[in-house]
Short mmCIF file of C-alpha atoms and ligand atoms in Angstrom, two decimals:
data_model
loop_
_atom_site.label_atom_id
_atom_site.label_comp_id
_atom_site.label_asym_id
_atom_site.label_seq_id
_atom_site.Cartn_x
_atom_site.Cartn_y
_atom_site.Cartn_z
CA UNK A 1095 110.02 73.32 125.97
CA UNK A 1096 109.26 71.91 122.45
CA UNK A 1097 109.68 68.32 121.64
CA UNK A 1098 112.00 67.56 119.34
CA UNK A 1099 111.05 65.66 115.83
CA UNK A 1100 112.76 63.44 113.83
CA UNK A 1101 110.88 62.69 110.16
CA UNK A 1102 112.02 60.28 107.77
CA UNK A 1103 111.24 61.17 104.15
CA UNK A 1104 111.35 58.34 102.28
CA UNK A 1105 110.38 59.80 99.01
CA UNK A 1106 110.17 57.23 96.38
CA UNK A 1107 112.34 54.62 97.78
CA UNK A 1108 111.54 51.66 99.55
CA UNK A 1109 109.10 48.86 98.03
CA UNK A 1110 107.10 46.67 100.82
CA UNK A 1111 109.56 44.17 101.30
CA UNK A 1112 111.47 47.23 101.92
CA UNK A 1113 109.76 49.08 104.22
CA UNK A 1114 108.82 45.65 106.00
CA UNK A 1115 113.33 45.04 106.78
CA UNK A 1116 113.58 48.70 107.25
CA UNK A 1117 111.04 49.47 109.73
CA UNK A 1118 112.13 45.75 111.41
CA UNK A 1119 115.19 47.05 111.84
CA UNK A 1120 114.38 50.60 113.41
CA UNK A 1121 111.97 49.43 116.04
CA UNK A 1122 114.09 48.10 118.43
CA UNK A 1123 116.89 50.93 117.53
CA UNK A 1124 114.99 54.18 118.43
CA UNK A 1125 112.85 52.54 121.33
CA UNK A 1126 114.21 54.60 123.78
CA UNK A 1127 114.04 57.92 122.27
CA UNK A 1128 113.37 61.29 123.52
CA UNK A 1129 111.99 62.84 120.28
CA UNK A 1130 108.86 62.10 118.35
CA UNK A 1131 110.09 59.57 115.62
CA UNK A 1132 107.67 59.52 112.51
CA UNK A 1133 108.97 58.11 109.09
CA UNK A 1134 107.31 59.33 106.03
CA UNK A 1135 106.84 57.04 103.45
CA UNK A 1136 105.11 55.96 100.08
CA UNK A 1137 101.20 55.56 99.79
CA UNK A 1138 101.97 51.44 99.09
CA UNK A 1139 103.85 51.36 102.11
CA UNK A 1140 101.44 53.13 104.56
CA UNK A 1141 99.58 50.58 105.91
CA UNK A 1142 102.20 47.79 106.33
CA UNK A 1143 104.57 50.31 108.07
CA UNK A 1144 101.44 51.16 110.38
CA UNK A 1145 100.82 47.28 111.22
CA UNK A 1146 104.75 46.86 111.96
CA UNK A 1147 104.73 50.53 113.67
CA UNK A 1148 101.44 49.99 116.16
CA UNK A 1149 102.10 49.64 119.87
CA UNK A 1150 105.71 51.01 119.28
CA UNK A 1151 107.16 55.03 119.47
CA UNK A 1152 107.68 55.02 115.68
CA UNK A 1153 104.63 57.42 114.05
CA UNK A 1154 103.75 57.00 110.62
CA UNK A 1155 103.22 59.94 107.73
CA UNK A 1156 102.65 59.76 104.45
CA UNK A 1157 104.06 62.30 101.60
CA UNK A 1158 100.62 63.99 99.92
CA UNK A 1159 97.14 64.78 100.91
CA UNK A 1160 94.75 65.72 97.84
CA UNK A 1161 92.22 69.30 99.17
CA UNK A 1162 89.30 67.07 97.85
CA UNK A 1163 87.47 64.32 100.04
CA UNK A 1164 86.94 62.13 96.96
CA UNK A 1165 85.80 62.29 93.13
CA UNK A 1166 87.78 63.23 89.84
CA UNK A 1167 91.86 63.46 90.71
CA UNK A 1168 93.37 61.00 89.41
CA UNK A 1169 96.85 60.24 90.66
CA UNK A 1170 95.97 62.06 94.13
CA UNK A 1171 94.88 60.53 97.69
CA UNK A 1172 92.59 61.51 100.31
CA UNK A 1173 92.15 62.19 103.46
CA UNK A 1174 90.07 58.96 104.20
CA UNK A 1175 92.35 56.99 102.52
CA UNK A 1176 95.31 57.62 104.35
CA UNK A 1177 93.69 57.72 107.93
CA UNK A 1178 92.26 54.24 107.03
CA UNK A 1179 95.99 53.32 106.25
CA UNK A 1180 97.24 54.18 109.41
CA UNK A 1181 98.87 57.59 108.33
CA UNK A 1182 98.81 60.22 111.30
CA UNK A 1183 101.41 62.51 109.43
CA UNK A 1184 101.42 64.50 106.16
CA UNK A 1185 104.24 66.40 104.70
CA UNK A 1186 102.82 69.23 102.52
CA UNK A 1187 104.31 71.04 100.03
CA UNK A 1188 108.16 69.80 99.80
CA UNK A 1189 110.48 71.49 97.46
CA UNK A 1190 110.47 68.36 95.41
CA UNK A 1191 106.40 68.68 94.60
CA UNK A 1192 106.75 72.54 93.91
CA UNK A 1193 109.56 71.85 91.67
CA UNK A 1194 108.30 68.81 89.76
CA UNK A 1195 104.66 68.89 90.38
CA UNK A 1196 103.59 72.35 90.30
CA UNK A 1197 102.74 72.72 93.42
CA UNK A 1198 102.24 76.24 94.44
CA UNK A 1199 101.66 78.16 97.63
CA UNK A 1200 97.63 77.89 97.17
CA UNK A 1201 97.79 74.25 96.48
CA UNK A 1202 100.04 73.82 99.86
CA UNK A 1203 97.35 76.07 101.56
CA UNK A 1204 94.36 73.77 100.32
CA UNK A 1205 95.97 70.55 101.10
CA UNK A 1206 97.02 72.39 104.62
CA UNK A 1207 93.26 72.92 105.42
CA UNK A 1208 92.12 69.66 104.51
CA UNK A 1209 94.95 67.66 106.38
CA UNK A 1210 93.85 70.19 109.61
CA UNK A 1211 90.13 69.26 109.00
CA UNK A 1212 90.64 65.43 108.69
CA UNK A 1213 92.85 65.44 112.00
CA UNK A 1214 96.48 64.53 110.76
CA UNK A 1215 99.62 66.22 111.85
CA UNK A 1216 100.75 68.14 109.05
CA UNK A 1217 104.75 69.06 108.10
CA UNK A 1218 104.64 71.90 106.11
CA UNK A 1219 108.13 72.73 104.04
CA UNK A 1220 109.18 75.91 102.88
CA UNK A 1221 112.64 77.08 101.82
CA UNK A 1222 114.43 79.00 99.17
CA UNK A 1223 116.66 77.97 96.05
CA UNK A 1224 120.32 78.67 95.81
CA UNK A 1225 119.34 81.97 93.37
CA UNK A 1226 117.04 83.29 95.91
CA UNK A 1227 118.95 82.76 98.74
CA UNK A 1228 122.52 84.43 96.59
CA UNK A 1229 119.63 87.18 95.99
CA UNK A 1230 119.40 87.91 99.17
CA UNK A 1231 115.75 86.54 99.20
CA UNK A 1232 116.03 83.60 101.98
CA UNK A 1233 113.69 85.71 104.18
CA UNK A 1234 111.36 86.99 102.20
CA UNK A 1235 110.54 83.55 100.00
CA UNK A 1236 110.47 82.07 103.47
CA UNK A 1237 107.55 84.66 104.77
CA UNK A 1238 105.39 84.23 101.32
CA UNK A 1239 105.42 80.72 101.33
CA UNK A 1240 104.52 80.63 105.62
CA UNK A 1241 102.06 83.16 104.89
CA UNK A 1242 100.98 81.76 101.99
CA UNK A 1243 100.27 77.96 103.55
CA UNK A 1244 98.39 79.16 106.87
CA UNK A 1245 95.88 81.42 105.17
CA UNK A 1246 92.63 81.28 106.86
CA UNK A 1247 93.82 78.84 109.29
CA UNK A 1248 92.81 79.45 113.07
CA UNK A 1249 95.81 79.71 115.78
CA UNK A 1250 94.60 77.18 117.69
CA UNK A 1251 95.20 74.67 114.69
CA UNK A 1252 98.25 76.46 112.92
CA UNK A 1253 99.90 75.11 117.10
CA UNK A 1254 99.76 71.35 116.16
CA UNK A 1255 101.26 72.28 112.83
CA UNK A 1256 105.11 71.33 112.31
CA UNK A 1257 107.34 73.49 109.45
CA UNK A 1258 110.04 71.86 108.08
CA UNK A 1259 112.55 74.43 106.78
CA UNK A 1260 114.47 73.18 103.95
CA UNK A 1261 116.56 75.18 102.24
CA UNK A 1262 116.06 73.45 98.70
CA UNK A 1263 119.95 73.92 97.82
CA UNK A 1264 120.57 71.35 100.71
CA UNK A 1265 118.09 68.93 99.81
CA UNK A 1266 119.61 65.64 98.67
CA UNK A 1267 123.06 67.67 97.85
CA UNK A 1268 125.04 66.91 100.63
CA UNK A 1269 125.30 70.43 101.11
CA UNK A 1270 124.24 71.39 104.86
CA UNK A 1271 122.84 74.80 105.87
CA UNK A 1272 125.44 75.94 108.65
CA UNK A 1273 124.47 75.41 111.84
CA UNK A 1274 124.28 79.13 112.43
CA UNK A 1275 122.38 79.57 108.78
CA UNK A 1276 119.48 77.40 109.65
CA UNK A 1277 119.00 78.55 113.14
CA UNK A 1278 118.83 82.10 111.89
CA UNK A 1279 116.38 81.09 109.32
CA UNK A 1280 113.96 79.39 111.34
CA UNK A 1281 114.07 81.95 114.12
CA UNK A 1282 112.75 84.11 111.37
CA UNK A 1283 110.18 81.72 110.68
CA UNK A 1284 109.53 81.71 113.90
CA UNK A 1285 109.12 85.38 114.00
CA UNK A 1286 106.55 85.58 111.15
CA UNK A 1287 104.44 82.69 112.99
CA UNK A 1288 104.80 85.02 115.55
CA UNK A 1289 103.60 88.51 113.89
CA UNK A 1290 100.41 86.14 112.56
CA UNK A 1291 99.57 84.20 115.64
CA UNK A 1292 101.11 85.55 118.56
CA UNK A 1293 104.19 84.53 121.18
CA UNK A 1294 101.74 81.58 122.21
CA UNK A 1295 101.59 80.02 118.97
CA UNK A 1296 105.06 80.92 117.83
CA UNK A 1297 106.73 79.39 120.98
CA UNK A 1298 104.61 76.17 120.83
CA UNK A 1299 105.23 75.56 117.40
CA UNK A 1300 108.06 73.03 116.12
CA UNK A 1301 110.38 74.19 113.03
CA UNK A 1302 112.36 71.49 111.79
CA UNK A 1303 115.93 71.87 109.61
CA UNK A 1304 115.84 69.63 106.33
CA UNK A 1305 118.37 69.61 103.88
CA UNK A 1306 121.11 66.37 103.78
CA UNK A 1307 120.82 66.52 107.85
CA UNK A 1308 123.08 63.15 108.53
CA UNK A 1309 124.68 61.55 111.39
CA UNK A 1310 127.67 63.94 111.30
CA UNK A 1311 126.03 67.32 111.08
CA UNK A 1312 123.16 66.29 113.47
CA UNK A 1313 124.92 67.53 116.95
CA UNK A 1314 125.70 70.90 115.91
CA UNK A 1315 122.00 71.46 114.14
CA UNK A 1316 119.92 69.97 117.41
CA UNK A 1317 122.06 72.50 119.72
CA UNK A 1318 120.59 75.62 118.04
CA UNK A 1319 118.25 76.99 120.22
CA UNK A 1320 115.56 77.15 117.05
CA UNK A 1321 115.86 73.97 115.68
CA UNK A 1322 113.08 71.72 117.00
CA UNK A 1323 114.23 68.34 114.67
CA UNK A 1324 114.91 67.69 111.27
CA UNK A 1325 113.52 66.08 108.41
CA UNK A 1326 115.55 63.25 106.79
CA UNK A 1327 115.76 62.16 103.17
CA UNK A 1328 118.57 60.22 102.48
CA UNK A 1329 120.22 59.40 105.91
CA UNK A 1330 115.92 58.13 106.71
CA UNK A 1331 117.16 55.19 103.89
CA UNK A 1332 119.37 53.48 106.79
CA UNK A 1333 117.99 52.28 110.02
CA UNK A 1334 121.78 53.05 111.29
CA UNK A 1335 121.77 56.87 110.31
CA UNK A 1336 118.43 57.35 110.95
CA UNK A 1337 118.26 56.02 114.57
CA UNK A 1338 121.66 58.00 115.08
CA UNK A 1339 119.97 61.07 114.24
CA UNK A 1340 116.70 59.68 116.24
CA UNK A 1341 119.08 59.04 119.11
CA UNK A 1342 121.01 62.35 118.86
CA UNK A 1343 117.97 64.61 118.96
C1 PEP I 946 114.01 65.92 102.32
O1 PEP I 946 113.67 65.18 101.43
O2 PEP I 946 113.16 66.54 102.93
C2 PEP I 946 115.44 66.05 102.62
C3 PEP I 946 115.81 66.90 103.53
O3 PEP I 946 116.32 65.25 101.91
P1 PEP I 946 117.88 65.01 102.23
O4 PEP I 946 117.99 64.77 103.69
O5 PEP I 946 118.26 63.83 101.40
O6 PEP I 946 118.60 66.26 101.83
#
């Protein structure tokens, strides 16, 4: 059986102060829960919400990892950096950095190897627009973009690696993927993890649903047989939806 995960995305939301009353306020509200809880949240926020977060179930992740150990790139942020933080997670390659920040498959595949390399648990989303998926092209964006972020990465670390599958019409729309439309989507997922690492790999690995997953869609979406968590944007804003969801999963 795979554990479920609940992520929190915070994007850019949340100052210190911020983070400091949210994650306050989610401690003692997802104590008891049966999935892995990690919140995701911005690079000036990473090491407070580690120092509130130690010695509790609540993991923290943060939202980038730059391919590069150090040097000439401005704006990005390393692998060193964020371990020293306190980050354990890394979401790679969400919608919102391929559509705003030009990230592309081979950039997601760098940043993949050197998240794998420094140790971190990587959450790596894929998904397809509202043209692609009217084009009939859900699966096969789906299968580029897996195939694309795992190159040259070994089964026995592409295991420990979470996907988030976010169908990038449902991000921050309030537009759900049915229940039935996500858990088909990921079992294909699941399927092309399979055809490139095997049943072993494919079995172990968790494949989240993202896409405006919320308190009152998160029942029917954890009872797929496929979906193995979600990853929250804006329901991840309120310790009161999140640690529904948290509690739910
Ligand atoms: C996300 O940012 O990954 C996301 C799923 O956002 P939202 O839940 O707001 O749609």
């Amino acid at each position: 059986m795979r554990k479920p995960i609940i992520a929190g995305n915070w994007k850019m939301n949340k100052t210190a102060a911020e983070c400091r009353t949210l994650i306050t306020e989610l401690i003692p509200k997802v104590k008891d829960a049966k999935c892995d809880v990690v919140v995701c949240v911005p690079f000036t926020d990473i090491a407070l919400a580690a120092e509130l977060a130690a010695g509790t179930n609540i993991k923290v992740g943060a939202q980038n990892i730059a391919w590069a150990e150090s040097g000439a790139f401005t704006g990005e942020i390393s692998a060193a950096m964020l371990r020293e933080a306190g980050a354990e997670y890394v979401i790679i390659g969400h919608s919102e950095r391929r559509q705003y920040f030009g990230e592309t498959d081979a950039t997601v595949n760098s940043r993949l190897v050197r998240a794998i390399e420094a140790g971190f648990k990587p959450i790596v989303c894929v998904g397809e627009t509202l043209d692609e998926r009217e084009g009939g092209k859900t699966e096969s964006v789906c299968k580029t973009q897996v195939v694309g972020a795992f190159k040259g990465i070994s089964a026995d670390a592409a295991k420990g690696v979470v996907i988030a599958y976010e169908p990038v019409w449902a991000i921050g729309t309030g537009k759900t993927a049915t229940d039935d439309q996500a858990n088909e989507t990921i079992g294909y997922i699941r399927s092309v993890v399979k055809e490139l690492y095997g049943a072993a790999v494919s079995d172990a690995m968790r494949i989240q649903y993202g896409g405006s997953m919320n308190p009152k869609n998160v029942e029917g979406l954890m009872a797929k047989p496929e979906i193995d968590g979600g990853l929250i944007g804006g329901a991840s804003l309120k310790s009161d939806d999140f640690s529904y969801i948290v509690n739910k999963a």
